[in-house]
Short mmCIF file of N, CA and C in Angstrom, two decimals:
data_model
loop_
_atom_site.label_atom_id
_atom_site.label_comp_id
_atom_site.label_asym_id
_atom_site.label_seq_id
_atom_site.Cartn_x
_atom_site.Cartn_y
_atom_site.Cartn_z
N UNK A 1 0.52 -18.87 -16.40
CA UNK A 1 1.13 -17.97 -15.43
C UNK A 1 1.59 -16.69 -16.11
N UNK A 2 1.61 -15.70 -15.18
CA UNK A 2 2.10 -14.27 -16.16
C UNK A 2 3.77 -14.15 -15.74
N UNK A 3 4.34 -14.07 -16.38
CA UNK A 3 5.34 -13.67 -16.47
C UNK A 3 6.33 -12.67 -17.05
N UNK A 4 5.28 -11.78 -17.09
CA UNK A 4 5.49 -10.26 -17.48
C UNK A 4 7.01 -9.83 -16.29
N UNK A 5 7.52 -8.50 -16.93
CA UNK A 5 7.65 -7.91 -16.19
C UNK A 5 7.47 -6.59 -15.77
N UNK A 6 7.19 -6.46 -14.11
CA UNK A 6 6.80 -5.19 -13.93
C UNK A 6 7.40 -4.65 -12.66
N UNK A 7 8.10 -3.33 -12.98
CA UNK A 7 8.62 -2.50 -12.18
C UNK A 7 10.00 -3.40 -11.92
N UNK A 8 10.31 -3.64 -10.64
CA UNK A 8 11.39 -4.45 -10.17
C UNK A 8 11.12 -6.24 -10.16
N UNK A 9 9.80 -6.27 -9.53
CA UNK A 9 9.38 -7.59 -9.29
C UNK A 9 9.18 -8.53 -10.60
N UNK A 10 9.29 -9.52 -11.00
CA UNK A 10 8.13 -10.48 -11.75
C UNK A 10 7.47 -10.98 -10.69
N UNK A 11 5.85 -10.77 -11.96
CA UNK A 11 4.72 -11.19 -10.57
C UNK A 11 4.51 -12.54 -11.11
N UNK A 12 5.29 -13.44 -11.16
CA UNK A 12 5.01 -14.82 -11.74
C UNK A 12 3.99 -15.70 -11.21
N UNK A 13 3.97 -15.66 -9.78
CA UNK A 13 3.04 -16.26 -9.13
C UNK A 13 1.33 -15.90 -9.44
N UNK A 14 0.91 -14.91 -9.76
CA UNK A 14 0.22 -14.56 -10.38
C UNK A 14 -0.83 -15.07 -11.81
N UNK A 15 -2.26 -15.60 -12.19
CA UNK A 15 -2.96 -15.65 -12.89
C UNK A 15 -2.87 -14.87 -13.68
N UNK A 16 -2.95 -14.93 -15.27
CA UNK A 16 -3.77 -14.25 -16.38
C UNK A 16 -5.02 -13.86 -15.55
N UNK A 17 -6.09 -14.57 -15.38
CA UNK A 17 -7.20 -14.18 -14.81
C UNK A 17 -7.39 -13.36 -13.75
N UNK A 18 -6.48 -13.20 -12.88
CA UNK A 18 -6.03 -12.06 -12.01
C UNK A 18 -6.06 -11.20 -12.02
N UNK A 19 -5.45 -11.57 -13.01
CA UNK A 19 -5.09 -9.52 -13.04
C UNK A 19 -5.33 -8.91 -14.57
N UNK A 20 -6.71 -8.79 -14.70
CA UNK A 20 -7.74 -8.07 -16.17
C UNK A 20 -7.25 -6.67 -15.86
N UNK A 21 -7.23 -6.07 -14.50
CA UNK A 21 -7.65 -4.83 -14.62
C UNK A 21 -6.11 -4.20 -14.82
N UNK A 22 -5.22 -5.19 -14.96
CA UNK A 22 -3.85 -4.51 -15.28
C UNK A 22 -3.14 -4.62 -16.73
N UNK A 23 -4.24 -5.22 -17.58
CA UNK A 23 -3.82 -5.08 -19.56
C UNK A 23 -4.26 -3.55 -19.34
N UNK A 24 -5.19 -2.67 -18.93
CA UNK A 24 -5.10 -1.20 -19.00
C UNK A 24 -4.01 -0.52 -18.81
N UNK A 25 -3.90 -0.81 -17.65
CA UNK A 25 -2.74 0.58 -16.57
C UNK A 25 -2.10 -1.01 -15.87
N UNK A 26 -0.83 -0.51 -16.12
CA UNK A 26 0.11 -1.05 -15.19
C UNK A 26 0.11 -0.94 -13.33
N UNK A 27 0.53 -1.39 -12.52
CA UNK A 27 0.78 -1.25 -11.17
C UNK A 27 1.10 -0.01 -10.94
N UNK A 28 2.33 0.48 -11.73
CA UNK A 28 3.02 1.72 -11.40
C UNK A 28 2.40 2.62 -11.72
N UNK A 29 1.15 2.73 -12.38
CA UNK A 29 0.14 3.85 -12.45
C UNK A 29 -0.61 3.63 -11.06
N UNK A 30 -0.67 3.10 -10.54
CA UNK A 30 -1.61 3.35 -9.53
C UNK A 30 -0.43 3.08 -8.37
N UNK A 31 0.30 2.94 -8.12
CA UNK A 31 1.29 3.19 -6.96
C UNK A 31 1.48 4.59 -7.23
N UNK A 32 1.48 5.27 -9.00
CA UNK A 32 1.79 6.57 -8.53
C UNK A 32 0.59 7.71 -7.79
N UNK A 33 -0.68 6.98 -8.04
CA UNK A 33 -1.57 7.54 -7.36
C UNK A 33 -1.37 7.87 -5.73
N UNK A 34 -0.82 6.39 -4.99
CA UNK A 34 -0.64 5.70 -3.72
C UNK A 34 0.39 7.17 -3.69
N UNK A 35 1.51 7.34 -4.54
CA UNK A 35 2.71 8.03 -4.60
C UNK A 35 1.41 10.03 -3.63
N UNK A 36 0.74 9.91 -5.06
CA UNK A 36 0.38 11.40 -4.47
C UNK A 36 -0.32 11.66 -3.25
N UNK A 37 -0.96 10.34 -2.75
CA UNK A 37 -1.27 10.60 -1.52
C UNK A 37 0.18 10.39 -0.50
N UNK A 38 1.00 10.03 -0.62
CA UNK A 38 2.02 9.97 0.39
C UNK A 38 2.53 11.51 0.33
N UNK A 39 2.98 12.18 -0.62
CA UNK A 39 3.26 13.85 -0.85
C UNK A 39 2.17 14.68 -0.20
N UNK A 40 0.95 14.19 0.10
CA UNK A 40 -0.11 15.07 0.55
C UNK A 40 0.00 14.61 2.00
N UNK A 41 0.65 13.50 2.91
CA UNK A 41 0.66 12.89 4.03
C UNK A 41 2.16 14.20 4.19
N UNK A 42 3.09 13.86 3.48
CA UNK A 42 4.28 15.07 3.60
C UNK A 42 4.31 16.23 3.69
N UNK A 43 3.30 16.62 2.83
CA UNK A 43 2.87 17.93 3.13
C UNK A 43 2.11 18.81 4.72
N UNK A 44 1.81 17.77 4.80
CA UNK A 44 1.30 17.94 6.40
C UNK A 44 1.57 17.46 7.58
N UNK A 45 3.40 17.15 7.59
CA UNK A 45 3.96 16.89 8.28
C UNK A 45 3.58 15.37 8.95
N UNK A 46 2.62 14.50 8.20
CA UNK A 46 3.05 13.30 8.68
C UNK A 46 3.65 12.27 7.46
N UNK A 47 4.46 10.79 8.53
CA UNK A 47 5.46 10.32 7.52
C UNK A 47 4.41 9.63 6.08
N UNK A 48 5.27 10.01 4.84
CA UNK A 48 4.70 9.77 3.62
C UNK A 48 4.41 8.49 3.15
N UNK A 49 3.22 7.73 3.28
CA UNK A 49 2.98 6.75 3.28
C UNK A 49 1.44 6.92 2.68
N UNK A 50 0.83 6.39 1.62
CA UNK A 50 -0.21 6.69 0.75
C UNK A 50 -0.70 4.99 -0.05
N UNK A 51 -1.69 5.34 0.03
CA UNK A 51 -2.44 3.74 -0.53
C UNK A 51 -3.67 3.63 -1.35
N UNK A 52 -4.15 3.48 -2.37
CA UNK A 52 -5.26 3.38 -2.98
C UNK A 52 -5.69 2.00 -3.31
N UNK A 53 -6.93 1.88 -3.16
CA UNK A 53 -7.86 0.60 -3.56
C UNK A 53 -8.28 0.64 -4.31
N UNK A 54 -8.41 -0.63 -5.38
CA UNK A 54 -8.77 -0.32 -6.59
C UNK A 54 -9.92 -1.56 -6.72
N UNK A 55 -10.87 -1.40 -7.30
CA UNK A 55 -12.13 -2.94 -7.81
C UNK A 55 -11.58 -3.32 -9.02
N UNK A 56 -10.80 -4.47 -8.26
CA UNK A 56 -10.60 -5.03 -9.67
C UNK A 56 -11.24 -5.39 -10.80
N UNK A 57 -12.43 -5.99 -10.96
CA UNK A 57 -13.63 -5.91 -11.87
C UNK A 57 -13.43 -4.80 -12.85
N UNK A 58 -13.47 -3.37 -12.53
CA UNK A 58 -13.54 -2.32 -12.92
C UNK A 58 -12.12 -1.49 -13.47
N UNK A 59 -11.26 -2.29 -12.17
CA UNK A 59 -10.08 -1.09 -12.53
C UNK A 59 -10.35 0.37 -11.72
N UNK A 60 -11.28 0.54 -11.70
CA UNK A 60 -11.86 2.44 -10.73
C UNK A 60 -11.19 1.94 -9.48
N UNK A 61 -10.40 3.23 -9.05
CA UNK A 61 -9.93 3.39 -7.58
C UNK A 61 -11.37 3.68 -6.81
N UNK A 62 -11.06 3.47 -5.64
CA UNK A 62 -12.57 3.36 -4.91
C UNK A 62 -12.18 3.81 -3.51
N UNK A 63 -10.88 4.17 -3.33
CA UNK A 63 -10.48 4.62 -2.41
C UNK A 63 -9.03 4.96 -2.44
N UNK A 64 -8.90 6.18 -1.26
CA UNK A 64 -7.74 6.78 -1.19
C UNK A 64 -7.23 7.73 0.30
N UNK A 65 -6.31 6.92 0.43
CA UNK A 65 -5.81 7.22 1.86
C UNK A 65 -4.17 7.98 1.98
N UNK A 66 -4.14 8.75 2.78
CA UNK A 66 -2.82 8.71 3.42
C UNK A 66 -2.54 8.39 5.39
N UNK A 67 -1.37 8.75 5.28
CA UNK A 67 -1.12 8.53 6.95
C UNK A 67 -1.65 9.68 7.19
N UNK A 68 -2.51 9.43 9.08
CA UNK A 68 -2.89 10.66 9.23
C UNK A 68 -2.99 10.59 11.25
N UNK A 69 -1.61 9.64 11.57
CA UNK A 69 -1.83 9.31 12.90
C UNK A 69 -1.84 10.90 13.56
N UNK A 70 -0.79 11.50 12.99
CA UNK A 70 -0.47 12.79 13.69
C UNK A 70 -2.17 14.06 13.97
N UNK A 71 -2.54 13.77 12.64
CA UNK A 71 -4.03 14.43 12.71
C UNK A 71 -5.09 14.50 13.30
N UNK A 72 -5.19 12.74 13.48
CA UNK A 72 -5.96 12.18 14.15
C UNK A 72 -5.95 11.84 15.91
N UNK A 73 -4.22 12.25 15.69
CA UNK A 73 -3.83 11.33 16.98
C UNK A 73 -4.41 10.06 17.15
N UNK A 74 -4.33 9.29 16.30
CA UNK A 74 -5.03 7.75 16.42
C UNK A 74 -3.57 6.89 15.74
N UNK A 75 -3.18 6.15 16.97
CA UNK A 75 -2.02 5.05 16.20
C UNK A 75 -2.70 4.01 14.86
N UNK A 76 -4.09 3.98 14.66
CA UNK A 76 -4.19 3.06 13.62
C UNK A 76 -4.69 3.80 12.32
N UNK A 77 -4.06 4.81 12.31
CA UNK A 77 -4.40 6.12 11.38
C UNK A 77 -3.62 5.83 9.84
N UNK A 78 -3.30 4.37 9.94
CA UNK A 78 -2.07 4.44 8.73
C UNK A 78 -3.07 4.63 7.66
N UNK A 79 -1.96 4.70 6.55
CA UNK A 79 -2.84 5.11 4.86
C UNK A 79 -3.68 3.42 4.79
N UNK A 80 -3.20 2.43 4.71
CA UNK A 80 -4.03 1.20 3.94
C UNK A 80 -5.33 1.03 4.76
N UNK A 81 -4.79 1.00 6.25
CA UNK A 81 -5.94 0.82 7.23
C UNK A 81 -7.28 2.24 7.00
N UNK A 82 -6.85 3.04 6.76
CA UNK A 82 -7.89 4.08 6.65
C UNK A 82 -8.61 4.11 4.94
N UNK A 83 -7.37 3.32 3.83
CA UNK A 83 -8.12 3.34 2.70
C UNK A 83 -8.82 1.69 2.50
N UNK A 84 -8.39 1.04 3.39
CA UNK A 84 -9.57 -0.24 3.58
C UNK A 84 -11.08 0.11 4.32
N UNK A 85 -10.91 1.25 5.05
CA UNK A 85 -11.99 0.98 6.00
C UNK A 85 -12.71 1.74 4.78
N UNK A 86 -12.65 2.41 3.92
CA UNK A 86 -13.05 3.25 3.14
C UNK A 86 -13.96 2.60 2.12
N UNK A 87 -12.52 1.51 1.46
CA UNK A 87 -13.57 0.21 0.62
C UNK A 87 -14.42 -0.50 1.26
N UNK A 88 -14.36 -0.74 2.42
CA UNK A 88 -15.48 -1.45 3.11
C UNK A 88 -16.66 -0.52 2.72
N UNK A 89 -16.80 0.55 3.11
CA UNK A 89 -18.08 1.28 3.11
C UNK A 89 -18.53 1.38 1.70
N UNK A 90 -17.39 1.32 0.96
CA UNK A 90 -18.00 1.60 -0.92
C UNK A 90 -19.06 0.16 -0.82
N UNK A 91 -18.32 -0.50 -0.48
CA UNK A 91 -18.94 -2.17 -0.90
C UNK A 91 -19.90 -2.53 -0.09
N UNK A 92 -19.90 -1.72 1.52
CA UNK A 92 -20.97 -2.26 2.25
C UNK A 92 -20.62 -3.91 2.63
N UNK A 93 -18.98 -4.01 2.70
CA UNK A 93 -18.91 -5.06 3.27
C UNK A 93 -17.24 -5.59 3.94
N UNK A 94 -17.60 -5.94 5.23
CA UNK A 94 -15.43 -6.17 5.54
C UNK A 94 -14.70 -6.85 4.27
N UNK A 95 -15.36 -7.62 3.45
CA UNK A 95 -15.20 -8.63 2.73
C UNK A 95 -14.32 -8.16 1.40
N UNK A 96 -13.30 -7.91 1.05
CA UNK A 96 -13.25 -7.24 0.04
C UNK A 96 -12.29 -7.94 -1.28
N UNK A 97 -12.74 -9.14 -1.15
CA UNK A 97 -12.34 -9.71 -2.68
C UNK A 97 -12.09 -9.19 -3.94
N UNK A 98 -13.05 -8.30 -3.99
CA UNK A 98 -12.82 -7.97 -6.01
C UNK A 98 -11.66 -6.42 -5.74
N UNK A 99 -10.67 -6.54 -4.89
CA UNK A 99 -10.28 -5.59 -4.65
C UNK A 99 -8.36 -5.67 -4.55
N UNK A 100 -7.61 -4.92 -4.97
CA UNK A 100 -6.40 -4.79 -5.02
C UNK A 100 -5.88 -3.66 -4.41
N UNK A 101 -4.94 -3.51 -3.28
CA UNK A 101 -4.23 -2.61 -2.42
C UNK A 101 -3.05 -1.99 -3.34
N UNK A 102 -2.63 -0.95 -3.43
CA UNK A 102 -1.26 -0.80 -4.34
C UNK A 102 -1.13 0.38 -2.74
N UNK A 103 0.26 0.21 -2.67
CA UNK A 103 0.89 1.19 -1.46
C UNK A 103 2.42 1.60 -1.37
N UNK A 104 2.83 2.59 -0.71
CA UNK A 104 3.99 3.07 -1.31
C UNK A 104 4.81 2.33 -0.20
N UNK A 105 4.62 1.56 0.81
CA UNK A 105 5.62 1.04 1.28
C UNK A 105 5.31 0.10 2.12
N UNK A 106 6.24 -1.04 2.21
CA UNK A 106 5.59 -2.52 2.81
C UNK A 106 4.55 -2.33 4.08
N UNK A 107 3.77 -2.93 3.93
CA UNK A 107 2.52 -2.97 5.10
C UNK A 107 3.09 -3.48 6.46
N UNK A 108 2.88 -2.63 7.65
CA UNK A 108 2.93 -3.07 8.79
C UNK A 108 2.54 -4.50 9.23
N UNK A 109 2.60 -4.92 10.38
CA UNK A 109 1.77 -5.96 11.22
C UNK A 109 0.52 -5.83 11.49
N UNK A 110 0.16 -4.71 11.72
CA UNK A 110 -1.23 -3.94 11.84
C UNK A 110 -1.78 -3.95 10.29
N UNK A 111 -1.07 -3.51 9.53
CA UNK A 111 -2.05 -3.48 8.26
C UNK A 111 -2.14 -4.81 7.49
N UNK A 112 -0.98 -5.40 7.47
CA UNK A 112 -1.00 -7.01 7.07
C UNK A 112 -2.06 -7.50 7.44
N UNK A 113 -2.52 -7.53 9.35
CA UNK A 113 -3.66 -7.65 9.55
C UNK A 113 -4.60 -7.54 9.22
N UNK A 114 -5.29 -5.90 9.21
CA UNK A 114 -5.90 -6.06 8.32
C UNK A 114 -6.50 -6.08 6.64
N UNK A 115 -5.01 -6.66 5.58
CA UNK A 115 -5.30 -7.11 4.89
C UNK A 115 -6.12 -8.62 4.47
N UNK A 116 -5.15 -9.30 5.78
CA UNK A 116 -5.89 -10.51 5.85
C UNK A 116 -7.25 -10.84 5.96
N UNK A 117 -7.68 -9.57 7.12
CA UNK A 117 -9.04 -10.07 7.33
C UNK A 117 -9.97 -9.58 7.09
N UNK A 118 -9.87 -8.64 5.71
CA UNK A 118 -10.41 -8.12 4.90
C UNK A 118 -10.69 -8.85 2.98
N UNK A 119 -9.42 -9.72 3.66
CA UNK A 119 -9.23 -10.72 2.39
C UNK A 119 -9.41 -10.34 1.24
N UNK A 120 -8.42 -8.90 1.17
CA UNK A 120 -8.01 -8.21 -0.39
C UNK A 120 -6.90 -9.69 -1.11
N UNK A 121 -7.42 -9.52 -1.82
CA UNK A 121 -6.69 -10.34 -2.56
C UNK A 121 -5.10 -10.97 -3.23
N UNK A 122 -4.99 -9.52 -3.76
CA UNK A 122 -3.81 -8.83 -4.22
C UNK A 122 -3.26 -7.55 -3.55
N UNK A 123 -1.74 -6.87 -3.19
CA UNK A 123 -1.35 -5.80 -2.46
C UNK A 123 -0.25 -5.83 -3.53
N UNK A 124 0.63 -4.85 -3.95
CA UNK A 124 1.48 -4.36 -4.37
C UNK A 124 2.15 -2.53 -3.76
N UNK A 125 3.10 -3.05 -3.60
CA UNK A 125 3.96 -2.05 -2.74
C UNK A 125 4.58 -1.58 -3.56
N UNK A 126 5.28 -0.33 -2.94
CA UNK A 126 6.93 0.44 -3.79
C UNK A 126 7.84 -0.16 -2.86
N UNK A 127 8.04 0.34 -1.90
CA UNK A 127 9.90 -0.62 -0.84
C UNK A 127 9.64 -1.14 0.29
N UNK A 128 10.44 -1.75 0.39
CA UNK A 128 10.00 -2.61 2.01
C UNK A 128 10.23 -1.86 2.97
N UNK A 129 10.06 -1.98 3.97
CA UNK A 129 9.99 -1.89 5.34
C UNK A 129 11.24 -2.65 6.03
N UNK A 130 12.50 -1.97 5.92
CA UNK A 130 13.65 -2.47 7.11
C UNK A 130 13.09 -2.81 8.34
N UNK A 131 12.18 -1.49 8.79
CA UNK A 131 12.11 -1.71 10.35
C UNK A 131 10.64 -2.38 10.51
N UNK A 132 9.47 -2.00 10.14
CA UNK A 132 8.42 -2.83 10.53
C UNK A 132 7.66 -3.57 9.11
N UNK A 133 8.47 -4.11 8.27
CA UNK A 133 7.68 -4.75 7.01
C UNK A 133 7.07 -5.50 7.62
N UNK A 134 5.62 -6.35 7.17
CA UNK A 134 5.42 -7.64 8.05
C UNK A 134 5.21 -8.51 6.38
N UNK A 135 5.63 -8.71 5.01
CA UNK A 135 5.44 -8.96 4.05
C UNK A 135 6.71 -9.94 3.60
N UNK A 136 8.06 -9.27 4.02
CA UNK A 136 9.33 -9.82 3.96
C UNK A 136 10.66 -9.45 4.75
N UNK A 137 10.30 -7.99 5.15
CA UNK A 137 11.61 -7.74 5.36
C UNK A 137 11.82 -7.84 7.17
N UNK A 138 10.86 -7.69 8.12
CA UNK A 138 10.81 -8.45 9.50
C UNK A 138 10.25 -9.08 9.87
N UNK A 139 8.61 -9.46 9.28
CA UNK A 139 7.95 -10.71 9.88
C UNK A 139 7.59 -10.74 8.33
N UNK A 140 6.82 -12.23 8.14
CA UNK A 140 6.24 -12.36 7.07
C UNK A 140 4.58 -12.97 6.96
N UNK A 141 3.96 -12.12 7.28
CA UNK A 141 2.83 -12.11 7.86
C UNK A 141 1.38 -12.43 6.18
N UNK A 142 2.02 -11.49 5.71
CA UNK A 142 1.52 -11.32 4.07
C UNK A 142 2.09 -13.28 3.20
N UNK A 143 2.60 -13.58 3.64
CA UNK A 143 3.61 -14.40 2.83
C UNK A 143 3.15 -16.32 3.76
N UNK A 144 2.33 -16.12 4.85
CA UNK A 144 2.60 -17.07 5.81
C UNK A 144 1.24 -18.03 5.14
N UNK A 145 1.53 -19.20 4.67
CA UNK A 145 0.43 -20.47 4.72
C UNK A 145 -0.31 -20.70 5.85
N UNK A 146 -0.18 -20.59 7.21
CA UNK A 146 -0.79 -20.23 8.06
C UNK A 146 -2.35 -19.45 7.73
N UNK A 147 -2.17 -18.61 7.56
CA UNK A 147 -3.19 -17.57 7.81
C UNK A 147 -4.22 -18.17 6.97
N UNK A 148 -5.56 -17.58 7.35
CA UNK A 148 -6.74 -18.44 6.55
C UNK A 148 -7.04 -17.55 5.01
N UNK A 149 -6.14 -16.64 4.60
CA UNK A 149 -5.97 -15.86 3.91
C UNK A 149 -5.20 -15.41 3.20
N UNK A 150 -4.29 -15.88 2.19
CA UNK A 150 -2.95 -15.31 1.67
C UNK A 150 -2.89 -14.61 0.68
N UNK A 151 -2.70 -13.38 0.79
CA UNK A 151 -3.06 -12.44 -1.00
C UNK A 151 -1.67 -12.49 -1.85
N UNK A 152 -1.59 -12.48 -3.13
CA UNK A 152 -0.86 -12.32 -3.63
C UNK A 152 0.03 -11.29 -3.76
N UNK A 153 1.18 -10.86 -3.57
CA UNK A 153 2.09 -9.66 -3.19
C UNK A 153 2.72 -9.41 -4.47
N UNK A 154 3.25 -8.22 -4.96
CA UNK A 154 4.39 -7.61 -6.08
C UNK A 154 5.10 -6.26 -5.43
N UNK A 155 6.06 -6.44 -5.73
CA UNK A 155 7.15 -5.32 -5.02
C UNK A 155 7.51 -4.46 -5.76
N UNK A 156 8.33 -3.46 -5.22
CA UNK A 156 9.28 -3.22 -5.67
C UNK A 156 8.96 -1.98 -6.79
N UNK A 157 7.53 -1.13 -7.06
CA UNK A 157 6.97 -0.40 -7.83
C UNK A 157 7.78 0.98 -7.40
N UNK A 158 7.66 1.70 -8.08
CA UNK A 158 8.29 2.87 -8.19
C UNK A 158 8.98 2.94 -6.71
N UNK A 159 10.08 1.97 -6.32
CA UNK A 159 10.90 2.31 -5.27
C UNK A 159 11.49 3.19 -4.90
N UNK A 160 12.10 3.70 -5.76
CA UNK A 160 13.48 4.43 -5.48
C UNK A 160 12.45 5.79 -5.29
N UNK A 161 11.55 6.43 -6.02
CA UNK A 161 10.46 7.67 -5.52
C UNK A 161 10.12 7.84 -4.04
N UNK A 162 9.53 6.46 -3.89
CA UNK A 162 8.92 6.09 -2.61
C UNK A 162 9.81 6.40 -1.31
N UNK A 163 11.50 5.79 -1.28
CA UNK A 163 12.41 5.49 -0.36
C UNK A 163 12.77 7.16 -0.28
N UNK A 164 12.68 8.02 -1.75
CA UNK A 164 13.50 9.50 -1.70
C UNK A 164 12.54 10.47 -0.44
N UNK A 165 10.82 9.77 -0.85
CA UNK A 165 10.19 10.71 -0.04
C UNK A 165 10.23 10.46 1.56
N UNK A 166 10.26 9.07 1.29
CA UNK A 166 10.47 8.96 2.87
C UNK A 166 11.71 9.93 3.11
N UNK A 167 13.16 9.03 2.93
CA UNK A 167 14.43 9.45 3.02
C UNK A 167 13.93 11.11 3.78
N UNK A 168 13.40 11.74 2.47
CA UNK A 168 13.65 13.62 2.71
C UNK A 168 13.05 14.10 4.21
N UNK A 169 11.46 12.90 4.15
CA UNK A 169 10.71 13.45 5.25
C UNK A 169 11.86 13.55 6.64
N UNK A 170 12.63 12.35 6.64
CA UNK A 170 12.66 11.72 8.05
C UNK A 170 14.16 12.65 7.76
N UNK A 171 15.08 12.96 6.99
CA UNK A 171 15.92 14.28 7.23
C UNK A 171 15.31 15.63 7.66
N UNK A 172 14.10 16.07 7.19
CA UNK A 172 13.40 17.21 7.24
C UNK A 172 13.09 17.15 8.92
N UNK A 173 13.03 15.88 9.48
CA UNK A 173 12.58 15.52 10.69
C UNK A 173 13.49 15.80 11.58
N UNK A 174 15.07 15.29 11.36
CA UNK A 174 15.60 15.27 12.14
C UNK A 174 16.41 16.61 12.07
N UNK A 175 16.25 17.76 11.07
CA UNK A 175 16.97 18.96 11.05
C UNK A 175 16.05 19.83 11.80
N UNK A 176 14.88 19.53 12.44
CA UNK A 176 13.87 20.67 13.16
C UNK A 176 14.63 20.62 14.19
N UNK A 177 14.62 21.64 14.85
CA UNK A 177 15.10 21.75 16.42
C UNK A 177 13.79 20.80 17.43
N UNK A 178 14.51 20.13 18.20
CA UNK A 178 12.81 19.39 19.40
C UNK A 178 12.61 20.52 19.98
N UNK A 179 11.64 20.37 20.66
CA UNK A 179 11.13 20.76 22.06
C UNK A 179 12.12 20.92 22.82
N UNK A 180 11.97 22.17 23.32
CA UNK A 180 12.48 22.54 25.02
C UNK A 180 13.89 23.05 24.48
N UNK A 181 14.42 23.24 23.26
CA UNK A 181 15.74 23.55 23.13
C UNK A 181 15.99 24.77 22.71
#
């Protein structure tokens, strides 16, 4: 078992054999990737939320997403869901085993979803989700024996970055004047 530690979490639950592509680069190198796509989701006025896929085999990111509901006007516009559909097409398949999620903040119900049924393996986050985690902090969707699919989870990666950008966005949000005033 590994019993390293990394970032906030120990990923104890976790294989040696697991995780090859992380004796290179740590998690928190590639959450900070996840990190620059959430600043580029901020930058364009939607909330900062950023995700990269990585082949584990390889270690190469193979994809890279941010939120982009506002752009798109599409509610399933989040960063993981748009950087899964992405690895699908690298691989030419829904199936995405040799593959690891790193994301800057706990996965929805919607994206839990489709982590599951994409059957990434491994996900690692920066902070949870008070209001819609589905991993630990309101449903536990990521975490449930149930599902025909359970990936292995690690938390807690460059948090305190992650929570500041949100934090700023959603002040930046609420100091605009609305509509009609």
């Amino acid at each position: 078992m590994l019993a390293r530690h990394f970032g906030a979490v120990i990923l104890a639950a976790m294989s040696e054999e697991s995780l090859p592509f992380l004796e290179a680069k740590r998690p928190e190198y590639f959450i900070q990737l996840a990190m620059r796509e959430a600043r580029r989701a901020f930058d364009v006025d939607e909330v900062p939320v950023g995700a990269v896929v990585v082949d584990r085999p390889s270690g190469r990111v193979i994809a890279r997403a941010h939120n982009q509901r506002e752009l798109l006007q599409d509610p399933t516009a989040h960063a993981e869901v748009l950087a899964i559909t992405q690895a699908a097409a690298h691989y030419h398949s829904w199936r995405l085993t040799d593959c690891a999620l790193f994301v800057t903040l706990e996965p929805c119900l919607m994206c839990a979803g489709a982590i599951v049924m994409s059957r990434i393996p491994q996900v690692f986050y920066a902070v949870d989700d008070p209001k819609a985690g589905a991993h630990r902090s309101v449903f536990e969707v990521l975490a449930t024996s149930k599902n025909h699919h359970v990936p292995e989870v690690g938390r807690g990666f460059l948090a305190d970055e992650s929570a500041e950008l949100l934090r700023e966005f959603f002040r930046k949000k609420r100091s605009k004047p609305s509509n009609g005033s």
